[in-house]
Coordinates of C-alpha atoms and ligand atoms in Angstrom, one line a residue:
M976 CA 51.5 12.3 94.9
N977 CA 52.1 13.0 98.5
P978 CA 53.2 10.1 100.7
L979 CA 51.2 8.8 103.6
V980 CA 52.6 10.2 106.8
I981 CA 51.9 8.3 110.0
P982 CA 52.5 10.6 113.0
R983 CA 54.2 9.3 116.1
P984 CA 51.1 8.6 118.2
E985 CA 49.7 6.3 115.5
H986 CA 52.6 3.9 115.1
P987 CA 54.5 1.8 117.6
I988 CA 58.2 2.8 116.8
S989 CA 59.7 4.6 119.8
R990 CA 63.3 5.9 119.9
S991 CA 64.1 3.4 122.7
M992 CA 63.7 0.6 120.1
I993 CA 66.3 2.2 117.8
D994 CA 70.0 1.4 118.2
E995 CA 71.8 4.1 120.2
E996 CA 74.5 4.7 117.6
A997 CA 72.0 4.8 114.7
L998 CA 70.1 7.5 116.7
K999 CA 73.3 9.5 117.1
V1000 CA 73.9 9.4 113.4
L1001 CA 70.3 10.3 112.5
Y1002 CA 70.4 13.3 114.9
R1003 CA 73.8 14.5 113.8
L1004 CA 72.7 14.6 110.2
H1005 CA 69.4 16.3 111.2
R1006 CA 71.2 18.9 113.4
H1007 CA 73.3 19.9 110.3
G1008 CA 70.2 20.6 108.3
F1009 CA 70.0 17.3 106.3
T1010 CA 67.0 15.1 106.0
S1011 CA 67.7 11.8 107.7
Y1012 CA 65.6 8.7 107.7
L1013 CA 65.9 5.2 109.1
V1014 CA 65.1 3.0 106.1
G1015 CA 64.7 -0.5 104.8
G1016 CA 64.7 -3.7 106.9
S1017 CA 65.0 -1.9 110.2
V1018 CA 61.7 0.0 109.9
R1019 CA 60.0 -3.2 108.7
D1020 CA 61.4 -5.2 111.6
L1021 CA 60.5 -2.6 114.3
L1022 CA 56.9 -2.5 113.0
L1023 CA 56.8 -6.3 113.2
G1024 CA 58.0 -6.2 116.7
K1025 CA 61.4 -7.8 115.8
V1026 CA 64.9 -6.8 116.7
P1027 CA 66.5 -5.5 113.5
K1028 CA 69.8 -6.9 112.3
D1029 CA 71.1 -3.6 111.1
F1030 CA 70.0 0.0 111.1
D1031 CA 70.4 1.6 107.7
I1032 CA 70.1 5.4 107.2
A1033 CA 69.3 7.4 104.1
T1034 CA 69.8 11.1 103.7
N1035 CA 70.0 14.0 101.2
A1036 CA 73.6 14.7 102.4
H1037 CA 76.1 13.7 99.6
P1038 CA 78.8 11.2 100.4
H1039 CA 81.5 13.8 101.0
E1040 CA 79.2 15.7 103.3
I1041 CA 78.5 12.6 105.3
S1042 CA 82.2 11.8 105.5
A1043 CA 82.9 15.3 106.7
L1044 CA 80.4 15.0 109.6
F1045 CA 81.7 11.6 110.8
K1046 CA 85.4 11.2 111.4
N1047 CA 85.0 7.5 112.1
S1048 CA 83.7 6.7 108.6
R1049 CA 84.8 5.2 105.3
A1050 CA 83.3 5.3 101.8
I1051 CA 82.7 2.0 100.3
G1052 CA 81.2 0.7 97.0
R1053 CA 82.6 1.2 93.5
R1054 CA 79.6 2.6 91.8
F1055 CA 77.5 4.0 94.5
R1056 CA 79.3 5.4 97.4
L1057 CA 77.9 4.4 100.7
I1058 CA 79.4 5.6 103.9
H1059 CA 80.1 3.2 106.7
I1060 CA 80.4 4.7 110.2
F1061 CA 82.3 2.6 112.6
F1062 CA 81.5 2.3 116.3
K1063 CA 83.0 0.2 119.1
D1064 CA 82.5 -3.6 119.1
R1065 CA 82.8 -3.5 115.3
K1066 CA 79.4 -2.0 114.9
I1067 CA 78.8 -0.4 111.5
I1068 CA 76.0 2.0 110.6
E1069 CA 75.5 2.4 106.9
V1070 CA 74.5 5.7 105.5
S1071 CA 73.5 6.3 101.9
T1072 CA 72.4 9.3 99.9
F1073 CA 68.9 9.1 98.4
R1074 CA 69.2 7.7 94.9
S1075 CA 66.9 7.2 92.0
R1076 CA 67.8 3.6 91.0
S1077 CA 68.9 0.4 92.7
E1078 CA 72.6 -0.2 92.3
F1079 CA 71.9 -3.4 90.4
E1080 CA 69.6 -2.0 87.8
E1081 CA 71.1 -1.1 84.4
T1082 CA 68.7 0.7 82.2
Q1083 CA 69.2 1.8 78.7
N1084 CA 68.5 5.2 77.2
E1085 CA 67.0 5.7 73.8
E1086 CA 70.3 5.4 72.1
G1087 CA 70.8 2.0 73.7
E1088 CA 73.5 3.3 76.0
T1089 CA 73.6 1.8 79.5
I1090 CA 72.7 4.4 82.1
R1091 CA 74.5 3.8 85.3
A1092 CA 72.6 3.5 88.6
D1093 CA 74.7 6.0 90.5
S1094 CA 72.5 9.1 90.2
F1095 CA 71.3 10.7 93.4
G1096 CA 67.5 11.1 93.8
T1097 CA 64.7 12.4 96.0
P1098 CA 63.3 10.5 99.0
R1099 CA 60.4 9.5 96.8
E1100 CA 62.6 8.0 94.1
D1101 CA 64.6 6.3 96.8
A1102 CA 61.5 4.6 98.1
F1103 CA 60.4 3.5 94.7
R1104 CA 63.8 2.0 93.8
R1105 CA 63.4 -0.5 96.7
D1106 CA 62.3 -4.1 96.2
I1107 CA 59.1 -4.8 98.1
T1108 CA 56.6 -2.5 99.7
I1109 CA 57.3 -3.4 103.4
N1110 CA 61.0 -2.6 102.8
G1111 CA 60.2 0.8 101.4
L1112 CA 59.2 2.6 104.6
F1113 CA 61.0 5.6 106.2
Y1114 CA 61.2 6.7 109.8
N1115 CA 61.8 10.4 110.0
I1116 CA 63.9 11.6 112.9
A1117 CA 62.7 15.2 112.5
D1118 CA 59.2 14.4 113.9
F1119 CA 59.3 10.6 114.6
S1120 CA 56.7 9.9 111.9
I1121 CA 56.7 7.1 109.3
I1122 CA 56.7 8.1 105.7
D1123 CA 55.1 5.7 103.3
Y1124 CA 55.3 6.3 99.5
V1125 CA 54.7 2.8 98.4
G1126 CA 51.8 1.3 100.4
G1127 CA 54.0 -0.6 102.8
M1128 CA 51.9 0.1 105.9
A1129 CA 48.8 -1.4 104.3
D1130 CA 50.7 -4.5 103.1
L1131 CA 52.2 -4.9 106.6
Q1132 CA 48.7 -4.9 108.0
R1133 CA 47.3 -7.2 105.4
K1134 CA 50.4 -9.4 105.6
I1135 CA 51.3 -9.3 101.9
I1136 CA 54.6 -9.3 100.1
R1137 CA 54.4 -7.2 97.0
T1138 CA 57.0 -5.7 94.7
I1139 CA 57.1 -1.9 94.4
G1140 CA 55.8 -1.2 90.9
D1141 CA 55.1 -3.7 88.2
P1142 CA 56.5 -7.1 89.3
D1143 CA 57.3 -8.2 85.8
E1144 CA 59.4 -5.1 85.1
R1145 CA 61.1 -5.1 88.5
F1146 CA 62.1 -8.8 88.1
Q1147 CA 63.4 -8.1 84.7
Q1148 CA 65.5 -5.2 86.0
D1149 CA 67.0 -7.3 88.8
P1150 CA 66.0 -11.0 88.9
V1151 CA 67.5 -11.5 92.4
R1152 CA 64.4 -9.8 93.7
M1153 CA 62.5 -13.0 93.0
I1154 CA 64.6 -14.8 95.6
R1155 CA 64.2 -11.8 98.0
V1156 CA 60.4 -12.0 97.6
I1157 CA 60.4 -15.6 98.6
R1158 CA 62.8 -15.1 101.5
H1159 CA 60.8 -12.2 103.0
A1160 CA 57.5 -14.1 102.5
T1161 CA 58.7 -17.2 104.3
R1162 CA 60.5 -15.3 107.0
T1163 CA 57.5 -13.2 107.9
G1164 CA 54.9 -15.9 107.1
F1165 CA 53.2 -13.3 104.8
S1166 CA 51.5 -14.4 101.5
I1167 CA 52.9 -13.3 98.2
D1168 CA 50.6 -11.0 96.2
D1169 CA 49.1 -12.8 93.3
R1170 CA 50.6 -10.6 90.5
T1171 CA 54.0 -10.8 92.1
Y1172 CA 53.8 -14.6 92.3
Q1173 CA 52.6 -14.9 88.7
A1174 CA 55.6 -12.7 87.6
I1175 CA 58.0 -15.1 89.4
L1176 CA 56.5 -18.0 87.4
W1177 CA 56.8 -16.0 84.2
R1178 CA 60.3 -14.5 84.7
R1179 CA 62.0 -17.4 86.5
E1180 CA 64.4 -18.2 83.7
E1181 CA 65.9 -14.6 84.0
I1182 CA 67.4 -15.6 87.3
K1183 CA 70.3 -17.0 85.2
K1184 CA 71.3 -13.5 84.3
C1185 CA 72.3 -12.5 87.8
S1186 CA 75.9 -12.3 88.9
P1187 CA 76.9 -15.6 90.6
S1188 CA 78.2 -13.9 93.7
R1189 CA 75.0 -12.0 94.4
L1190 CA 73.0 -15.2 93.8
R1191 CA 75.2 -17.1 96.1
D1192 CA 74.9 -14.5 98.9
E1193 CA 71.1 -14.1 98.6
F1194 CA 70.6 -17.9 98.4
L1195 CA 72.9 -18.5 101.4
R1196 CA 70.9 -15.9 103.4
D1197 CA 67.8 -18.0 102.6
L1198 CA 69.4 -21.1 103.9
K1199 CA 70.8 -19.5 107.1
D1200 CA 67.7 -17.5 108.0
G1201 CA 65.9 -20.2 110.1
A1202 CA 63.3 -20.6 107.3
A1203 CA 65.3 -22.6 104.8
K1204 CA 62.7 -25.4 104.5
P1205 CA 59.8 -23.1 103.6
S1206 CA 62.0 -21.0 101.3
L1207 CA 63.3 -24.0 99.4
S1208 CA 59.8 -25.5 99.2
L1209 CA 58.6 -22.3 97.5
I1210 CA 61.7 -22.1 95.3
L1211 CA 61.0 -25.7 94.3
R1212 CA 57.3 -25.0 93.8
T1213 CA 57.9 -22.0 91.6
D1214 CA 60.5 -24.0 89.6
L1215 CA 63.0 -21.2 90.3
L1216 CA 65.4 -23.9 91.6
L1217 CA 65.5 -25.7 88.3
S1218 CA 66.0 -22.5 86.5
L1219 CA 68.9 -21.7 88.8
F1220 CA 70.4 -25.2 88.7
P1221 CA 69.5 -26.9 85.4
G1222 CA 71.7 -29.8 86.6
L1223 CA 69.1 -30.6 89.2
D1224 CA 66.4 -31.4 86.6
R1225 CA 67.3 -35.0 86.7
V1226 CA 66.8 -35.0 90.5
F1227 CA 63.8 -32.9 91.2
G1228 CA 62.2 -32.8 87.7
D1229 CA 59.9 -35.2 86.0
R1230 CA 62.7 -37.4 84.7
N1231 CA 63.2 -38.8 88.1
P1232 CA 60.4 -41.3 89.0
Y1233 CA 61.2 -40.8 92.7
K1234 CA 61.2 -37.0 92.5
D1235 CA 58.6 -36.6 95.2
R1236 CA 60.5 -38.7 97.7
D1237 CA 63.8 -36.9 96.8
R1238 CA 62.2 -33.5 97.2
E1239 CA 60.8 -34.6 100.6
V1240 CA 64.3 -35.7 101.8
F1241 CA 65.8 -32.4 100.6
L1242 CA 63.3 -30.3 102.5
T1243 CA 63.5 -32.5 105.6
L1244 CA 67.3 -31.9 105.7
F1245 CA 66.8 -28.2 105.6
G1246 CA 64.1 -28.4 108.2
L1247 CA 66.9 -29.8 110.5
V1248 CA 69.1 -26.8 109.5
D1249 CA 66.3 -24.5 110.6
E1250 CA 66.2 -26.3 114.0
L1251 CA 70.0 -25.8 114.4
V1252 CA 69.7 -22.1 113.5
K1253 CA 66.9 -21.6 116.0
I1254 CA 69.0 -22.9 118.9
G1255 CA 71.8 -20.5 117.8
R1256 CA 74.1 -23.0 116.1
P1257 CA 76.0 -21.5 113.2
V1258 CA 75.7 -23.7 110.1
L1259 CA 78.7 -23.3 107.9
D1260 CA 78.5 -22.7 104.2
Y1261 CA 80.0 -26.0 103.2
I1262 CA 77.6 -28.0 105.4
L1263 CA 74.8 -26.1 103.6
F1264 CA 76.2 -26.9 100.2
A1265 CA 76.8 -30.5 101.1
L1266 CA 73.2 -30.9 102.2
F1267 CA 72.1 -29.1 99.1
L1268 CA 73.9 -31.6 97.0
T1269 CA 73.0 -34.7 98.9
P1270 CA 69.9 -35.8 96.9
A1271 CA 71.6 -34.9 93.7
L1272 CA 74.6 -37.1 94.5
K1273 CA 72.4 -40.0 95.4
V1274 CA 70.6 -39.9 92.0
L1275 CA 73.5 -38.8 89.8
T1276 CA 76.3 -40.9 91.1
P1277 CA 75.1 -44.5 91.0
E1278 CA 77.5 -47.3 91.6
H1279 CA 79.3 -48.7 88.6
P1280 CA 77.9 -52.1 87.7
F1281 CA 81.2 -53.8 86.9
L1282 CA 83.8 -52.5 89.4
G1283 CA 85.2 -54.0 92.5
E1284 CA 85.0 -52.3 95.9
K1285 CA 88.2 -50.3 95.7
E1286 CA 87.6 -49.1 92.1
Q1287 CA 84.0 -48.3 93.0
H1288 CA 85.1 -45.8 95.6
F1289 CA 87.5 -44.2 93.2
Y1290 CA 84.9 -44.1 90.4
R1291 CA 82.3 -42.5 92.7
A1292 CA 84.7 -39.9 94.0
Q1293 CA 85.4 -38.9 90.4
T1294 CA 81.8 -38.7 89.4
M1295 CA 80.9 -36.9 92.6
R1296 CA 83.5 -34.2 92.0
L1297 CA 82.1 -33.7 88.5
V1298 CA 78.5 -33.4 89.7
I1299 CA 79.5 -31.0 92.5
R1300 CA 81.4 -28.8 90.1
D1301 CA 78.5 -28.9 87.6
I1302 CA 75.8 -28.0 90.0
L1303 CA 77.6 -25.3 91.9
T1304 CA 78.7 -23.5 88.8
P1305 CA 75.9 -20.8 88.9
F1306 CA 77.2 -19.8 92.4
S1307 CA 80.9 -19.0 92.1
V1308 CA 81.6 -20.8 95.4
P1309 CA 85.1 -19.9 96.8
K1310 CA 87.6 -22.6 96.1
G1311 CA 88.2 -23.5 99.8
T1312 CA 84.5 -23.9 100.5
K1313 CA 84.0 -26.1 97.4
E1314 CA 86.9 -28.2 98.5
M1315 CA 85.5 -28.7 102.0
T1316 CA 82.1 -29.5 100.5
S1317 CA 83.7 -32.2 98.4
L1318 CA 85.7 -33.6 101.2
I1319 CA 82.9 -34.1 103.6
L1320 CA 80.7 -35.5 100.9
L1321 CA 83.4 -37.9 99.8
A1322 CA 84.0 -39.0 103.4
Q1323 CA 80.4 -40.3 103.7
P1324 CA 80.9 -43.7 102.1
Y1325 CA 84.0 -44.2 104.2
L1326 CA 82.1 -43.4 107.4
K1327 CA 79.6 -46.0 106.4
K1328 CA 82.3 -48.5 105.8
A1329 CA 83.9 -47.7 109.2
I1330 CA 80.6 -48.3 110.9
D1331 CA 80.1 -51.6 109.2
R1332 CA 83.6 -52.6 110.3
G1333 CA 83.1 -51.4 113.8
I1334 CA 86.2 -49.2 113.9
I1335 CA 87.1 -45.7 112.8
P1336 CA 90.7 -45.7 111.6
R1337 CA 93.0 -43.1 113.1
R1338 CA 93.8 -41.5 109.8
M1339 CA 90.1 -40.8 109.4
R1340 CA 89.6 -39.4 112.9
T1341 CA 92.4 -37.0 112.6
K1342 CA 91.3 -35.4 109.3
K1343 CA 90.5 -31.7 109.8
Y1344 CA 87.0 -32.2 108.4
F1345 CA 86.1 -35.3 110.4
E1346 CA 83.6 -33.6 112.7
E1347 CA 81.8 -31.8 109.9
A1348 CA 81.6 -35.1 107.9
V1349 CA 80.1 -36.7 111.0
L1350 CA 77.7 -33.8 111.4
L1351 CA 76.6 -34.3 107.8
F1352 CA 76.2 -38.1 108.4
G1353 CA 74.2 -37.4 111.5
L1354 CA 71.9 -34.9 109.7
K1355 CA 71.2 -37.4 106.9
A1356 CA 70.5 -40.2 109.4
R1357 CA 68.2 -37.9 111.4
A1358 CA 66.3 -37.0 108.2
K1359 CA 65.7 -40.7 107.6
G1360 CA 64.7 -41.2 111.2
E1361 CA 67.7 -43.5 111.8
E1362 CA 69.9 -43.7 114.8
V1363 CA 73.6 -42.7 114.5
P1364 CA 75.7 -45.5 115.7
R1365 CA 77.4 -45.1 119.1
L1366 CA 80.8 -45.6 117.5
L1367 CA 80.5 -42.4 115.5
R1368 CA 78.8 -40.4 118.3
N1369 CA 81.6 -41.3 120.7
A1370 CA 84.2 -40.1 118.3
V1371 CA 83.0 -36.4 118.3
P1372 CA 82.1 -33.9 120.9
S1373 CA 78.8 -34.9 122.5
D1374 CA 77.0 -31.6 121.6
L1375 CA 77.8 -31.8 117.9
L1376 CA 74.2 -32.7 117.2
P1377 CA 71.6 -31.5 119.6
W1378 CA 69.4 -34.5 119.0
W1379 CA 72.0 -37.1 120.0
P1380 CA 71.6 -38.3 123.6
Q1381 CA 74.3 -36.8 125.7
R1382 CA 77.0 -39.2 126.8
P1383 CA 77.2 -39.5 130.5
K1384 CA 80.3 -37.9 131.8
K1385 CA 83.0 -40.5 132.8
R1386 CA 83.5 -40.4 136.5
R1387 CA 87.1 -40.9 137.6
R1388 CA 87.3 -43.0 140.7
R1389 CA 89.3 -41.1 143.2
S1390 CA 91.3 -43.3 145.4
S1391 CA 90.7 -42.6 149.0
W1392 CA 93.6 -42.1 151.4
R1393 CA 92.7 -45.3 153.0
S1394 CA 93.1 -47.4 149.9
V1395 CA 96.4 -45.6 149.1
L1396 CA 97.8 -46.4 152.5
L1397 CA 96.5 -49.9 152.3
R1398 CA 98.1 -50.4 148.9
R1399 CA 101.5 -49.2 150.3
T1400 CA 101.4 -51.6 153.1
Ligands
ATP167 P1 67.6 -8.3 106.2 O1 66.9 -8.2 107.5 O2 67.8 -9.7 105.7 O3 68.9 -7.5 106.2 P2 66.8 -6.2 104.4 O4 65.4 -5.9 103.9 O5 67.4 -5.2 105.3 O6 66.7 -7.6 105.1 P3 69.1 -5.9 102.8 O7 69.7 -6.9 101.8 O8 69.9 -5.6 104.0 O9 67.7 -6.5 103.2 O10 68.8 -4.6 102.0 C1 68.5 -3.4 102.6 C2 67.3 -2.7 101.8 O11 67.8 -2.4 100.5 C3 66.1 -3.5 101.6 O12 65.2 -3.3 102.7 C4 65.5 -3.0 100.4 O13 64.8 -1.8 100.6 C5 66.8 -2.6 99.6 N1 67.2 -3.6 98.6 C6 68.0 -4.7 98.8 N2 68.2 -5.4 97.7 C7 67.4 -4.8 96.8 C8 67.2 -5.1 95.4 N3 67.7 -6.2 94.8 N4 66.4 -4.3 94.7 C9 65.9 -3.2 95.3 N5 66.0 -2.9 96.6 C10 66.8 -3.7 97.3
MG168 MG1 69.5 -5.5 106.1

């Protein structure tokens, strides 16, 4: 079947919207007789009137041919060789050869042998191996047209997120796509096609089969995207979250009589993260993990009924560490990040104690994670609609949390010459 080709006058993408260096790469490949298309997220974003994060290119040139054309390039990837072309200011344009399968798909042949996903393919195959229809569009530098094999233009117009091909099959091949569907739906505000949504409900348990590092990366992208709250809300509603983190069943599942309240707090916290992202504040991974774990720690680390104050802290610290380890297991979180997550979470009861006593001990203020611990404290307070005590606000830079009232700058009284002279006499 021939693709739908939308000629230049009938679509809004002009060359002035495309990154200068990406255009150079597209043209150079084209001049040397290769097919060269702008692909994936960049075409989608340009059609949506957004500025793309990156400009990926696909071509029929093989990796060695691409490398030969661009001196400033390097091959990456173990299985499927992609070429990164480097420009000034650390800009990278990624060029890949059309391929027939996604790098994460492992299919088996009739003898039960695993077929590797590194075979080159046609443009058509390359479109069909992609995840959702609006990500499967090509912009052709030869005549500036858009090539649509997968019905992406119609779905963009109807505002629908739909997998390419049968959703059930596509999620089985690579369950990470379920998370990607949710991210793209919440990011664009589009609705998820009914069959795609049903397939998520049906296949959600398969998410466990994904590699922990890919899961972590895709999940963190959800949380940092500025749409963490709607994403998590959908991940909760589809029960994907509990399939991913069985340890959270006691927090967000039916066993917790306060699950609705705890879900609400959880989503409110990530709504605040979205506000921070929108004003351009980077939110570090361990703050995100700490927020993610906050409702769980509240439910799963109750106080010990028979311990005194000191032992209580020790006991809580121990159980908190166990819960953190248990819940973050599906994610292969780097050791340093996990440690920082634990430290800022463990600091919370101490911050509370400091506030009650009206003094922040020096050994607490000088800890390397002090500011992050206060940030977490402030976010939790904000989520509950509470004020953060002045004692804590005064101990950190005044712009740590945008919602805190700015401290008036201290004005140093300059002594006038007159008073200096008077003092001398
Ligand atoms: P973003 O704007 O967040 O970068 P993106 O759509 O560009 O979104 P990437 O992760 O950069 O997402 O992937 C680039 C392209 O690769 C996608 O547009 C999609 O076509 C394809 N892709 C990514 N992940 C998968 C997957 N798991 N299965 C199939 N195709 C995928
Ligand atoms: Mg991208």
